[in-house]
Coordinates of C-alpha atoms and ligand atoms in Angstrom, one line a residue:
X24 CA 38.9 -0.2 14.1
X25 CA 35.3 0.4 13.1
X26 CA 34.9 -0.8 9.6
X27 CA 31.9 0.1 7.6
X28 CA 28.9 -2.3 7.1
X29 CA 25.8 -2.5 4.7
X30 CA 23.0 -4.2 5.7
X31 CA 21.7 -7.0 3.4
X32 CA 17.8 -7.8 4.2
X33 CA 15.6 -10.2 2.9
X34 CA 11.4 -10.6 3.8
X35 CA 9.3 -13.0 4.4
X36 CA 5.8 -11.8 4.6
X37 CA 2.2 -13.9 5.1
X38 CA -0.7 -11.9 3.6
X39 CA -4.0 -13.8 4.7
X40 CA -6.0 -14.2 0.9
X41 CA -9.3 -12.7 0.4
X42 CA -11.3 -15.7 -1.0
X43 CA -14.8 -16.6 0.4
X44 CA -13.5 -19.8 2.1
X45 CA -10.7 -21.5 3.8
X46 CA -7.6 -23.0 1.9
X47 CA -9.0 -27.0 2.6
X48 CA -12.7 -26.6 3.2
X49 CA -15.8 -24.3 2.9
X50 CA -15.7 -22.6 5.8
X51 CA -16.0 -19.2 5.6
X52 CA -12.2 -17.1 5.4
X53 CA -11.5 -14.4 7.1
X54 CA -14.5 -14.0 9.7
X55 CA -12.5 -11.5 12.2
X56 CA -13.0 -11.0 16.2
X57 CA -16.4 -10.2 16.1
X58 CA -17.7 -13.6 15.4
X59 CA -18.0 -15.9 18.0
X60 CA -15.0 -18.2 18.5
X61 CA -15.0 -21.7 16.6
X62 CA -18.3 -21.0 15.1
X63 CA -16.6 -20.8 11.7
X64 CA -15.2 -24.3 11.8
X65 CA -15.7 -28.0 10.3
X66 CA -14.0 -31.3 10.9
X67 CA -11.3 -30.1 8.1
X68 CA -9.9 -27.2 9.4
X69 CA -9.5 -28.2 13.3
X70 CA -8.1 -31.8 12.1
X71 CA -10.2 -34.4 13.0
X72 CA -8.6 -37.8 11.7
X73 CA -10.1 -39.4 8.3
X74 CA -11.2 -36.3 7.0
X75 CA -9.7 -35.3 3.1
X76 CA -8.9 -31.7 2.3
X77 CA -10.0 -30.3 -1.2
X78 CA -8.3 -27.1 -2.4
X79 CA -10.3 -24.2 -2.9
X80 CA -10.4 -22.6 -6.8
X81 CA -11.1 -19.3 -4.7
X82 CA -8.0 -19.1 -3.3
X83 CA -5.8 -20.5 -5.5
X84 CA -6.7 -17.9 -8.0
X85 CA -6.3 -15.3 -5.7
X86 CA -2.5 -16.9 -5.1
X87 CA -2.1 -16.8 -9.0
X88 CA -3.3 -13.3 -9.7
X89 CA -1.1 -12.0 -6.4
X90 CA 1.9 -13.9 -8.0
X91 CA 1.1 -11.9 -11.6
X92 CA 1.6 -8.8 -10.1
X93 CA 4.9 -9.5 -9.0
X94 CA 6.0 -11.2 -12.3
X95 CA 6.6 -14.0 -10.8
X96 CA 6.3 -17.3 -12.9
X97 CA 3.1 -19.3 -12.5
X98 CA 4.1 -23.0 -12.0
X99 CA 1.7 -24.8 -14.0
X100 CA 2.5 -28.1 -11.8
X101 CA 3.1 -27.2 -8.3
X102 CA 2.0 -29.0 -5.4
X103 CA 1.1 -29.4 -1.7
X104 CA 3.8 -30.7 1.8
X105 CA 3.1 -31.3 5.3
X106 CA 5.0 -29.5 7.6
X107 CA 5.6 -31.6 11.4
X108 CA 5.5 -29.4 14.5
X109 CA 3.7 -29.8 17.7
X110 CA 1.5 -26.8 19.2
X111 CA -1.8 -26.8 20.8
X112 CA -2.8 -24.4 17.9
X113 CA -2.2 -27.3 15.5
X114 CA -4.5 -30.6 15.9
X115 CA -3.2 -32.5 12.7
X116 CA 0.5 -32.3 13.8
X117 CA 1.3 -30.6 10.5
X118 CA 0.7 -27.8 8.6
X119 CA -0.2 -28.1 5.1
X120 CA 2.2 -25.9 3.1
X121 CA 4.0 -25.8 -0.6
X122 CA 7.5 -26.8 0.1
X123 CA 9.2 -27.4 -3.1
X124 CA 6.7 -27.0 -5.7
X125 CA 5.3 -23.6 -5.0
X126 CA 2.2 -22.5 -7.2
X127 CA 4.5 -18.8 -8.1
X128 CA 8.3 -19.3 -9.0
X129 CA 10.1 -15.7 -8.7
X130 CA 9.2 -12.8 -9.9
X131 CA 10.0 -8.9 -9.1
X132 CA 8.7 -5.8 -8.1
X133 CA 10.3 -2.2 -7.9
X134 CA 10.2 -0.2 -5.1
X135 CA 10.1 3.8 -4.5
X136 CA 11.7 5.3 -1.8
X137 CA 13.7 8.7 -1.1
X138 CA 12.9 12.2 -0.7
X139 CA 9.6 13.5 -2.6
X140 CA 11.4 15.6 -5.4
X141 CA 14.4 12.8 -5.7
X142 CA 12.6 9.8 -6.0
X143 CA 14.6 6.1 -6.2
X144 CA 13.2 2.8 -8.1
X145 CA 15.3 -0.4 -7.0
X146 CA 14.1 -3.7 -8.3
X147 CA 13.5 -5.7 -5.7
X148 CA 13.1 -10.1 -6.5
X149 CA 10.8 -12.3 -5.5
X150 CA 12.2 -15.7 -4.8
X151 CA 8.7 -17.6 -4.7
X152 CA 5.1 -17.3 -3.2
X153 CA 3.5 -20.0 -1.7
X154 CA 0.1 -21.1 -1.0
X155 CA -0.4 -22.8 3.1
X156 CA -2.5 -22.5 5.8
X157 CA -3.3 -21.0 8.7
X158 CA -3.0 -22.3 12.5
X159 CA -5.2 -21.5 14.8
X160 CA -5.3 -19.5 17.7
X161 CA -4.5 -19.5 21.2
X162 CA -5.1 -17.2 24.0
X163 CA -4.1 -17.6 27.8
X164 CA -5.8 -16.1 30.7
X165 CA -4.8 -17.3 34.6
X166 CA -3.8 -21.1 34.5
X167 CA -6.8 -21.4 31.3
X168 CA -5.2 -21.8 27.7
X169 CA -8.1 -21.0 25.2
X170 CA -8.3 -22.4 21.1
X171 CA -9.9 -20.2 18.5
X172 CA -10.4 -22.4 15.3
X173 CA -11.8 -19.8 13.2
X174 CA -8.7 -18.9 11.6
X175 CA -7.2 -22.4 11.2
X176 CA -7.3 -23.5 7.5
X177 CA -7.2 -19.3 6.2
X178 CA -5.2 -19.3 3.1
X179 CA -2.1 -17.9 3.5
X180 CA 0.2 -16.4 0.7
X181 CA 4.0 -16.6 1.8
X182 CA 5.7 -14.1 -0.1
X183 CA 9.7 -15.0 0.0
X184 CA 11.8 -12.0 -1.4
X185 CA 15.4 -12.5 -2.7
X186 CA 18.2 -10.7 -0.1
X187 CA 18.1 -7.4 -2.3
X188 CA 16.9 -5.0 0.4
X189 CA 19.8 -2.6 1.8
X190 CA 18.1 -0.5 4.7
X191 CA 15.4 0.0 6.7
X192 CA 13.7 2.3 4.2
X193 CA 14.2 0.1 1.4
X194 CA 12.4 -2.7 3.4
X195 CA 9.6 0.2 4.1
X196 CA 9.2 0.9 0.8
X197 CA 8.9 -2.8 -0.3
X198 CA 6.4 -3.8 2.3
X199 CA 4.3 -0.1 1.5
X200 CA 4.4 -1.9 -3.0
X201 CA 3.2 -5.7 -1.4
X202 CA 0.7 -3.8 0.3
X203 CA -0.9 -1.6 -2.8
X204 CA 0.2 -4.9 -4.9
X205 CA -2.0 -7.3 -3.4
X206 CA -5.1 -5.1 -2.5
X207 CA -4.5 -3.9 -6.6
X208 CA -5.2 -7.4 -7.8
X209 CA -8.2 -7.9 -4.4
X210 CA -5.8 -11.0 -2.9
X211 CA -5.6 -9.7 0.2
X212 CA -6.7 -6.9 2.1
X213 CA -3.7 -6.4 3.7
X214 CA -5.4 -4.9 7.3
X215 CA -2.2 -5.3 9.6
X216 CA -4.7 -5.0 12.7
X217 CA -6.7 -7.8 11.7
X218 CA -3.5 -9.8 11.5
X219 CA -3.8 -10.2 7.3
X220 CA -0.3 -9.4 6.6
X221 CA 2.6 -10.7 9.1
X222 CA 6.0 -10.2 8.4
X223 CA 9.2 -11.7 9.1
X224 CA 12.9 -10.2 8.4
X225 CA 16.2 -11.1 8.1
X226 CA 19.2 -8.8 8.6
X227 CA 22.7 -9.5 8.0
X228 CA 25.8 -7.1 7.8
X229 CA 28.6 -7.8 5.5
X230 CA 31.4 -5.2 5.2
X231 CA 31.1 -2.5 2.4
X232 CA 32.6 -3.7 -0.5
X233 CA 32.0 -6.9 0.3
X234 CA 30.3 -9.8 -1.8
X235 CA 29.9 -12.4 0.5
X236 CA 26.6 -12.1 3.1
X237 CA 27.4 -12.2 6.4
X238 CA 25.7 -14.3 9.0
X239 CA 21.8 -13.2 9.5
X240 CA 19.5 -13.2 12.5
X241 CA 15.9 -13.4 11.8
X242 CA 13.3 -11.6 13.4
X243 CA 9.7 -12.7 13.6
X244 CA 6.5 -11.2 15.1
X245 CA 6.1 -8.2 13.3
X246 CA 2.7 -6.7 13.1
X247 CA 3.6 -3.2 11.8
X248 CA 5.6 -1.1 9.0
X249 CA 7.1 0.7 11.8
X250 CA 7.8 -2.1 14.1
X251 CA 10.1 -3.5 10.9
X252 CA 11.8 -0.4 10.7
X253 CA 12.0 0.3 14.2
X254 CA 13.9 -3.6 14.4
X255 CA 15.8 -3.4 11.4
X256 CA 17.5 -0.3 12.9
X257 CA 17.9 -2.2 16.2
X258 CA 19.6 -5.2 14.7
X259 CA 21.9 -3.0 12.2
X260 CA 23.2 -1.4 15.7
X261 CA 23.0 -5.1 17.4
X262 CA 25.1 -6.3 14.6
X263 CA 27.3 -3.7 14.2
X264 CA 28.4 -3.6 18.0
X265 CA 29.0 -7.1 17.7
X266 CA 31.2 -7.0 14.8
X267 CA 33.3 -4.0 15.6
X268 CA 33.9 -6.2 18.9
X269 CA 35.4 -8.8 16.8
X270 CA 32.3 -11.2 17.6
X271 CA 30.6 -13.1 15.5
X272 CA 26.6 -12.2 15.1
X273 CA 24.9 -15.7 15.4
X274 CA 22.5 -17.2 13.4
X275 CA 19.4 -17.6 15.0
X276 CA 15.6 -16.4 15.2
X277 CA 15.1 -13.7 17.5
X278 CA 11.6 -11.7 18.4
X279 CA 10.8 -8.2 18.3
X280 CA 9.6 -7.2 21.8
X281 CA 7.2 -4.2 21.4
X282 CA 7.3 -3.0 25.2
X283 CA 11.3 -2.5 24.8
X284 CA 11.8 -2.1 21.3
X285 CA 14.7 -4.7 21.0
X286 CA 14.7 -7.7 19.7
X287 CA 15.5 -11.0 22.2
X288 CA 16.8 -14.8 21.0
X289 CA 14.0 -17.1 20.9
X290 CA 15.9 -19.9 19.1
X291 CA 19.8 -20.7 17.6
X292 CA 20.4 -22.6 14.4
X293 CA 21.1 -25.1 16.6
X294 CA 17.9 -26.2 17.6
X295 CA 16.5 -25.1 14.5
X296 CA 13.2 -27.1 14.0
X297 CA 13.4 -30.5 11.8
X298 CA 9.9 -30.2 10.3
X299 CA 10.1 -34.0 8.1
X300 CA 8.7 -32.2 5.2
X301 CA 6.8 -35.0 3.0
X302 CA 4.5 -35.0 0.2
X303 CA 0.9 -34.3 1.5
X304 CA -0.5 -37.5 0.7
X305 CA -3.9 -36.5 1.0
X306 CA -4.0 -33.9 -2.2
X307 CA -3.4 -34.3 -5.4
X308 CA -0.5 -32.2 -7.2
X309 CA -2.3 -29.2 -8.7
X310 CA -2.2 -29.2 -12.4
X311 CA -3.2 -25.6 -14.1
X312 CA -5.2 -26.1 -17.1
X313 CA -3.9 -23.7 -19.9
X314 CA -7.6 -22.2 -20.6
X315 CA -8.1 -21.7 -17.0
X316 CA -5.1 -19.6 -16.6
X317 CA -5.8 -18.1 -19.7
X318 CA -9.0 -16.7 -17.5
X319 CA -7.3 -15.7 -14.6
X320 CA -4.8 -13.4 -16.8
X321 CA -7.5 -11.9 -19.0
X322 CA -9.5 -11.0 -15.7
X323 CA -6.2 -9.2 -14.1
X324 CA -6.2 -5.2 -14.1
X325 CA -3.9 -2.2 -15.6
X326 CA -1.3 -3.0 -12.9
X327 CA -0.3 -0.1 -10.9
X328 CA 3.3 0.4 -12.4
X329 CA 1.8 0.4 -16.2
X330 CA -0.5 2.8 -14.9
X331 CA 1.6 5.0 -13.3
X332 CA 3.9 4.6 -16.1
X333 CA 0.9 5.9 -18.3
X334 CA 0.1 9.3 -15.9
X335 CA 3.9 10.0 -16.1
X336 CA 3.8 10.2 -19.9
X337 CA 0.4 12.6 -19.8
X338 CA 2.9 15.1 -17.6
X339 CA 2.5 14.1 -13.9
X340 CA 5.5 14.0 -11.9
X341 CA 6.6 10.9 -10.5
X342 CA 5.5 11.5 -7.3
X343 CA 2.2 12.8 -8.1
X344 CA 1.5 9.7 -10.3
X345 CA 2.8 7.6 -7.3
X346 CA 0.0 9.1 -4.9
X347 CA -2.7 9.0 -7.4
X348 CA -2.0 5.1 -8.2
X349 CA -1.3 4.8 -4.1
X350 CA -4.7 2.2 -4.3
X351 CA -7.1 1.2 -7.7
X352 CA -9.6 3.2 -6.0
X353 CA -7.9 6.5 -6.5
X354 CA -6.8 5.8 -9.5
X355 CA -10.1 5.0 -11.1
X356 CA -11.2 8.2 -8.8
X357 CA -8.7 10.5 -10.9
X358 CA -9.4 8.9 -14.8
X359 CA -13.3 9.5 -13.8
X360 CA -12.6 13.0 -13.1
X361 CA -10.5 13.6 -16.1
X362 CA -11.8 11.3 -18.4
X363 CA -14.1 14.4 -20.1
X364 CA -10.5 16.0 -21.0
X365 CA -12.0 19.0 -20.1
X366 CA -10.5 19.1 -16.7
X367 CA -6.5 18.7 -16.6
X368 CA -4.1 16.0 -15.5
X369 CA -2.5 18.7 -13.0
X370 CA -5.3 20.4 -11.6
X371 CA -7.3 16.6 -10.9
X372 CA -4.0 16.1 -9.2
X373 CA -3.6 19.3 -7.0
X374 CA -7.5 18.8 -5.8
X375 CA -7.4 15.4 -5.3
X376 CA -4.1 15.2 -3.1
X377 CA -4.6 18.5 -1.6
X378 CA -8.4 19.1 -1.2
X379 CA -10.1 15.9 -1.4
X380 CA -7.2 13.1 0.4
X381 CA -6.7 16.0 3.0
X382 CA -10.6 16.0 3.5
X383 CA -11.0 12.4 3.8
X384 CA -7.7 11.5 6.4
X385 CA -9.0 14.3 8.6
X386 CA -12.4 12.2 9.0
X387 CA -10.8 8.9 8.2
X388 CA -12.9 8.0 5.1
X389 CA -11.9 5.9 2.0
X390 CA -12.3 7.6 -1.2
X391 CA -14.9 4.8 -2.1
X392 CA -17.2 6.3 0.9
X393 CA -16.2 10.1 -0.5
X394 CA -19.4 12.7 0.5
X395 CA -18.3 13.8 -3.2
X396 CA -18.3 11.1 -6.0
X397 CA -15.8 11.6 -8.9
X398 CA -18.5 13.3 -11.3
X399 CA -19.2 16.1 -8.9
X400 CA -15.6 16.9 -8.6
X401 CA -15.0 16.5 -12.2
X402 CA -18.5 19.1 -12.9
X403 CA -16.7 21.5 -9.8
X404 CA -13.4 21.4 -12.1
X405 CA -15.0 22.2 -14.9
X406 CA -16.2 25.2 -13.7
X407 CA -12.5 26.6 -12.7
X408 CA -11.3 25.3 -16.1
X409 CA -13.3 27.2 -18.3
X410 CA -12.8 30.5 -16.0
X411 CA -16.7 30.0 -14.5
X412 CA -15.0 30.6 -10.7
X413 CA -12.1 30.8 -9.3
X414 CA -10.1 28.3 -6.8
X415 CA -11.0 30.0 -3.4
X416 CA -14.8 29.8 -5.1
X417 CA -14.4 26.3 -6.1
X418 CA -13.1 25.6 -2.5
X419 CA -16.2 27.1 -1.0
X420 CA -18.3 24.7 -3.1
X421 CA -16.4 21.8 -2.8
X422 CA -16.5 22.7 1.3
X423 CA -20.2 23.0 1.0
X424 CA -21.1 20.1 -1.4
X425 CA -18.8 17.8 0.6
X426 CA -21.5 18.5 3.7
X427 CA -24.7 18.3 1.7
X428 CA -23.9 16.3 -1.0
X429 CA -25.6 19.0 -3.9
X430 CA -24.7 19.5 -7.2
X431 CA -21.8 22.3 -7.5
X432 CA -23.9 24.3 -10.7
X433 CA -26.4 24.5 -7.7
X434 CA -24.5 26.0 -5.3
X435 CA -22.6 28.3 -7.5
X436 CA -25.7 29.6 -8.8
X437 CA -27.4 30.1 -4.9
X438 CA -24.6 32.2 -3.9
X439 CA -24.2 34.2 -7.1
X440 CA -20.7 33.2 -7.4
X441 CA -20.2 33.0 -11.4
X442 CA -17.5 34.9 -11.7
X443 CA -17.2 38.5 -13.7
X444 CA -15.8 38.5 -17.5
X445 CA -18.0 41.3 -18.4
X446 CA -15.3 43.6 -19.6
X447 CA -17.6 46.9 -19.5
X448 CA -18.0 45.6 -15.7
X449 CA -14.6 44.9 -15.3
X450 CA -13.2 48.4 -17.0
X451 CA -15.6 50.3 -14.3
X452 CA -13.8 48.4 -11.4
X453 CA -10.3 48.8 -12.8
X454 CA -10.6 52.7 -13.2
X455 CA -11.9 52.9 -10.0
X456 CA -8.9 51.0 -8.4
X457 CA -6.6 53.3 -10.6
X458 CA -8.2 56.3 -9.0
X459 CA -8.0 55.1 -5.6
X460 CA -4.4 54.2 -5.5
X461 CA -1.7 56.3 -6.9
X462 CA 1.3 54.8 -5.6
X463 CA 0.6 51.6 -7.3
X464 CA -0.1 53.1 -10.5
X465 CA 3.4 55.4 -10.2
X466 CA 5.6 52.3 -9.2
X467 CA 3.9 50.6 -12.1
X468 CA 4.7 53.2 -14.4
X469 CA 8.6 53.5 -13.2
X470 CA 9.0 50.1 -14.1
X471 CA 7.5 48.2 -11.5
X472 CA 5.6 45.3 -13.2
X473 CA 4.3 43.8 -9.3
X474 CA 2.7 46.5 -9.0
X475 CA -0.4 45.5 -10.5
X476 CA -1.1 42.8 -8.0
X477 CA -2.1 45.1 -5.3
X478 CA -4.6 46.7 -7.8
X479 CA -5.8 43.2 -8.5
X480 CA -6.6 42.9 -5.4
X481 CA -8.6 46.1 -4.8
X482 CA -10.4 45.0 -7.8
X483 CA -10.7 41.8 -6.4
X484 CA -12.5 43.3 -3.2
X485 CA -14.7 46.0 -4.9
X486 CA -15.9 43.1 -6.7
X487 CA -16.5 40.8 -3.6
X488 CA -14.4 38.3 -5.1
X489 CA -16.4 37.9 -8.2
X490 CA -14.0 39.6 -10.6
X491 CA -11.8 36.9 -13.0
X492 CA -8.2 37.9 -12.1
X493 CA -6.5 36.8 -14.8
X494 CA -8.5 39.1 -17.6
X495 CA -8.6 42.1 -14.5
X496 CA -5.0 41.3 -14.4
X497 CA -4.4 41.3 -18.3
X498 CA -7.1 45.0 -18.5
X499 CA -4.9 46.8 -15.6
X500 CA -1.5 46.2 -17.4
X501 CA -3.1 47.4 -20.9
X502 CA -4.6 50.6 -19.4
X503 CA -1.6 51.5 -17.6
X504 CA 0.5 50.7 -20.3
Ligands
ADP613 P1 15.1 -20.3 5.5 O1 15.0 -21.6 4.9 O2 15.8 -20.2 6.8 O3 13.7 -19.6 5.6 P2 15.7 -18.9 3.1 O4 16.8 -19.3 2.3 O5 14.3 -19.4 2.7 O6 16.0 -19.4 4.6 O7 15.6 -17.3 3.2 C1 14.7 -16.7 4.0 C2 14.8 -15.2 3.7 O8 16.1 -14.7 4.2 C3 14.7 -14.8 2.3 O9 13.9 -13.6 2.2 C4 16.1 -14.4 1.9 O10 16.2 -13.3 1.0 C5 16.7 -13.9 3.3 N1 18.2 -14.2 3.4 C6 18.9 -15.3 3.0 N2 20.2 -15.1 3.3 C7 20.3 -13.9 3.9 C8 21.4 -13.2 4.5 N3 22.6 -13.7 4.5 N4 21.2 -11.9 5.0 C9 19.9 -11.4 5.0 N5 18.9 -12.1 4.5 C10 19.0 -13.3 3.9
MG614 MG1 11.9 -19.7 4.6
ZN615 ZN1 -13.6 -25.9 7.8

C-alpha cells in the first residue's frame, strides 16, 4: 500500500557576517580569492597556543541586528563554547561556537511562495542564531594538501529554523527571505559563490495526518538555492521509496553530490561526533549593556515586511510590493522616484519592474550602478504623468538617456517629441482621418464603439506619433457622435 507522506524540513544555514574584522581578532573578514593565501592571518586566528581571543563589537552587532530582523529575542547574557574535533583545517582542536547561550533566542519570519496572482505567507520560526567561527581552508592537489588561513576566525551567523518547512518550495522561499533579510539589515552579503551563505537541511517524512516526525536524514554541502531544492526532492523520493518498502529511513548525515544529483551517507547517528562541548574558558560571557542595545535598535531600518506592508496599503499588489522591496536598494529606488507624488505608485511600479530591472539583468547591473539614477526616472515620469509624451515616447528616452546618461527634458526637447494637445491641431488631423476612412466612421455610427481605435491610429501616424491619444481619442467620439 502506498500511503501518503508530507515532508517536514528544517534549515540550518551559515551566513558569513559583513563586519570589518574576524570574530576573535583584527584581521581583516571576508578578504575573498583574490588575496593571496594566509596573508590575512595573525597568531589568533590560525591557533597558535597562549594567545587570548577578544570578540569583536563589529560583528557582534551585526549578529544582533540579523537576529532583529527575524524577531528573534536578543539574549542580553549569552555566551561563548568550544567545540572538539580534529581536521587539518582546525589548529586549536576546537572551534569556538555559542552552544547553549546563543546571543539571539527564536524568533520568526514569513515566507512568500506560490503562483504570482495567488500568493501564500507561512510563518516560518527561528529556533536560535548563533555567533562562531570559521575554519579554515583546505585544498588538495596530487599527494600535496594545502591550508588557506584567511578564512579561519570569519564570523559566522548559524541561523537554526524550527521544523516548519513542508516542501521544497517552502524551503526556497525561506532561504530567498534569509537572503533579502540579512543583506536588508547589511549582516551579510549573502554571495553564495563566495561561500557567504552555506546551508544544511534536514528532511523527514511522516505520514499525512500524522503528528509525530518521522526519522530525518540530514544533508550538508549545499552551495545553491537550487541545489536545496534539487536534494530535498531527491530525499522526499529516497524516503518515500524506503517507507512504502516497509523500511525504516535512517538517521544520519548524508551529502549532496553535485555531479549525480543524489545525495550519499557520509555518517550514521551512530558515529555521530562527540564534540565535549565546554565553556570557552578563554572569553568572558558577553553581557549587553541596555544603552548599547538601545543603539543598535535605533540604527535598524523600515524592515522589509513593514515596508511592504506600507506599499500594499498605498494600492500595490502583493506581488508588485514583493518585487519592489526584493532588496533596500530598490526600495529606496522606488520612494525616490515617487516621493514628488507627482508620479504614481503603479506606474513607478510598471517602469521599474518592466523597463528598468529588465534593463539592468540583461547587462547584469545592480540598481545602485543604474546608467539612470532615480531622479531622472522620476523627471521621465513626470512627463507621461502630466500627458507631456506618451509611453512608447518615454521608452525612447528612457532607451536613449540610459546610453548617455542626459537629462530626459533634453532629449524630449532635441527630438521634438512634446506631444500634441493643441485642440485646433488636433481637430485638423481628426477630420482628415474621418475623410480618409469611411468604413470606420460607418461601423462607428451602427454602434460600433472600437471603431474609433483604428482612426486613432491614423491620427496617430499623420501626426508622427506626436498626437495625445487619449484627448484625439475623446475629440473623435464627440464629432462622430
Ligand atoms: P542537531 O542537534 O542534530 O543539529 P537540532 O535539534 O539542532 O539537531 O535540529 C537541527 C535542525 O533539524 C533544525 O533546523 C530542526 O528544525 C530540524 N529538525 C529537527 N527534527 C526534525 C525532523 N524530525 N524532521 C526534519 N527536520 C528536523
Ligand atoms: Mg544543530
Ligand atoms: Zn587574526
Amino acid at each position: 500500500m502506498n500511503t501518503e507522506f508530507e515532508p517536514v524540513i528544517g534549515l540550518e544555514i551559515h551566513v558569513q557576517l559583513a563586519s570589518k574584522t574576524k570574530l576573535f581578532c583584527s584581521c581583516p573578514n571576508g578578504v575573498g580569492e583574490d588575496t593571496k593565501p594566509n596573508t590575512a592571518i595573525c597568531p589568533v586566528c590560525t591557533g597558535h597556543p597562549g594567545v587570548l581571543p577578544v570578540l569583536t563589537e563589529g560583528a557582534l552587532e551585526l549578529a544582533v541586528r540579523a537576529g532583529l530582523s527575524m524577531n528573534c529575542k536578543t539574549n542580553e547574557y549569552s555566551s561563548f563554547s568550544r567545540k572538539h574535533y580534529f581536521y587539518p583545517d582546525l589548529p586549536k582542536g576546537y572551534q569556538i561556537t555559542q552552544y547553549d547561550e546563543p546571543i539571539n533566542g527564536a524568533g520568526f519570519i514569513e515566507i512568500t511562495f506560490g503562483p504570482k496572482d495567488h500568493l501564500q505567507k507561512k510563518r516560518i520560526g527561528i529556533h536560535h542564531a548563533h555567533l562562531e567561527e570559521d575554519a579554515s581552508k583546505s585544498s588538495h592537489e596530487g599527494t600535496y594538501s594545502l591550508i588557506d588561513f584567511n578564512r579561519a576566525g570569519c564570523p559566522l551567523l548559524e541561523i537554526v529554523s524550527m521544523p516548519d518547512l513542508r516542501s521544497p518550495d517552502e524551503a526556497y522561499a525561506y532561504l530567498t527571505e534569509i537572503k533579502r533579510l540579512m543583506r536588508w539589515v547589511g549582516a551579510s552579503n549573502c554571495d553564495m559563490e563566495k561561500g557567504e551563505l552555506r546551508v544544511d537541511v534536514n528532511i523527514s517524512l511522516r505520514p499525512k495526518g500524522q503528528e509525530k516526525f518521522g526519522t530525518r536524514a540530514e544533508i550538508k554541502n549545499l552551495n545553491s538555492f537550487k541545489a536545496v531544492r534539487d536534494a530535498l526532492n531527491y530525499e522526499i523520493n529516497r524516503q518515500t521509496e524506503i517507507l512504502n518498502a516497509g523500511g525504516q529511513v535512517k538517521q544520519e548525515t548524508r551529502l549532496w553530490d553535485k555531479e549525480e544529483l543524489v545525495t550519499k551517507p557520509m555518517r550514521s547517528k551512530e558515529d555521530a561526533l562527540d564534540y565535549r562541548y565546554f565553556p570557552e574558558p578563554d572569553l568572558p560571557p558577553v553581557v549587553l549593556e541596555k544603552s548599547w542595545l538601545e543603539g543598535v535598535k535605533s540604527r535598524m531600518p523600515e524592515l522589509p515586511a513593514a515596508k511592504e506592508a506600507r506599499f500594499m496599503k498605498a494600492g500595490l499588489s502583493a506581488y508588485d510590493a514583493g518585487v519592489l522591496t526584493s532588496s533596500r536598494e530598490i526600495a529606496d529606488y522606488f520612494e525616490e522616484v515617487t516621493k514628488s507624488g507627482k508620479v504614481s505608485l503603479k506606474t513607478a511600479s510598471n517602469w521599474i519592474q518592466t523597463d528598468l530591472l529588465g534593463m539592468l539583468n540583461a547587462e547584469k547591473k545592480e540598481i545602485q550602478d543604474s546608467p539612470i539614477p532615480a531622479a531622472r526616472l522620476a523627471e521621465l515620469l513626470e512627463m507621461t504623468e502630466s500627458g507631456k509624451i506618451n509611453r512608447k515616447q518615454a521608452r525612447e528616452v528612457f532607451d536613449e538617456i540610459w546610453k548617455t546618461g542626459e537629462a530626459p527634458a533634453a532629449v524630449v526637447e532635441k527630438r521634438g517629441m512634446v506631444q500634441v494637445s493643441d485642440e485646433g491641431q488636433l481637430e485638423e488631423w481628426a477630420q482628415a482621418a474621418i475623410a480618409a476612412n469611411p468604413k470606420a466612421v460607418a461601423d462607428f455610427k451602427a454602434g460600433n464603439k472600437a471603431a474609433v481605435g483604428p482612426l486613432v491610429g491614423a491620427v496617430m501616424k499623420m501626426s508622427k506619433g506626436k498626437a495625445n491619444p487619449r484627448l484625439i481619442s475623446q475629440l473623435l467620439t464627440k464629432l462622430l457622435s
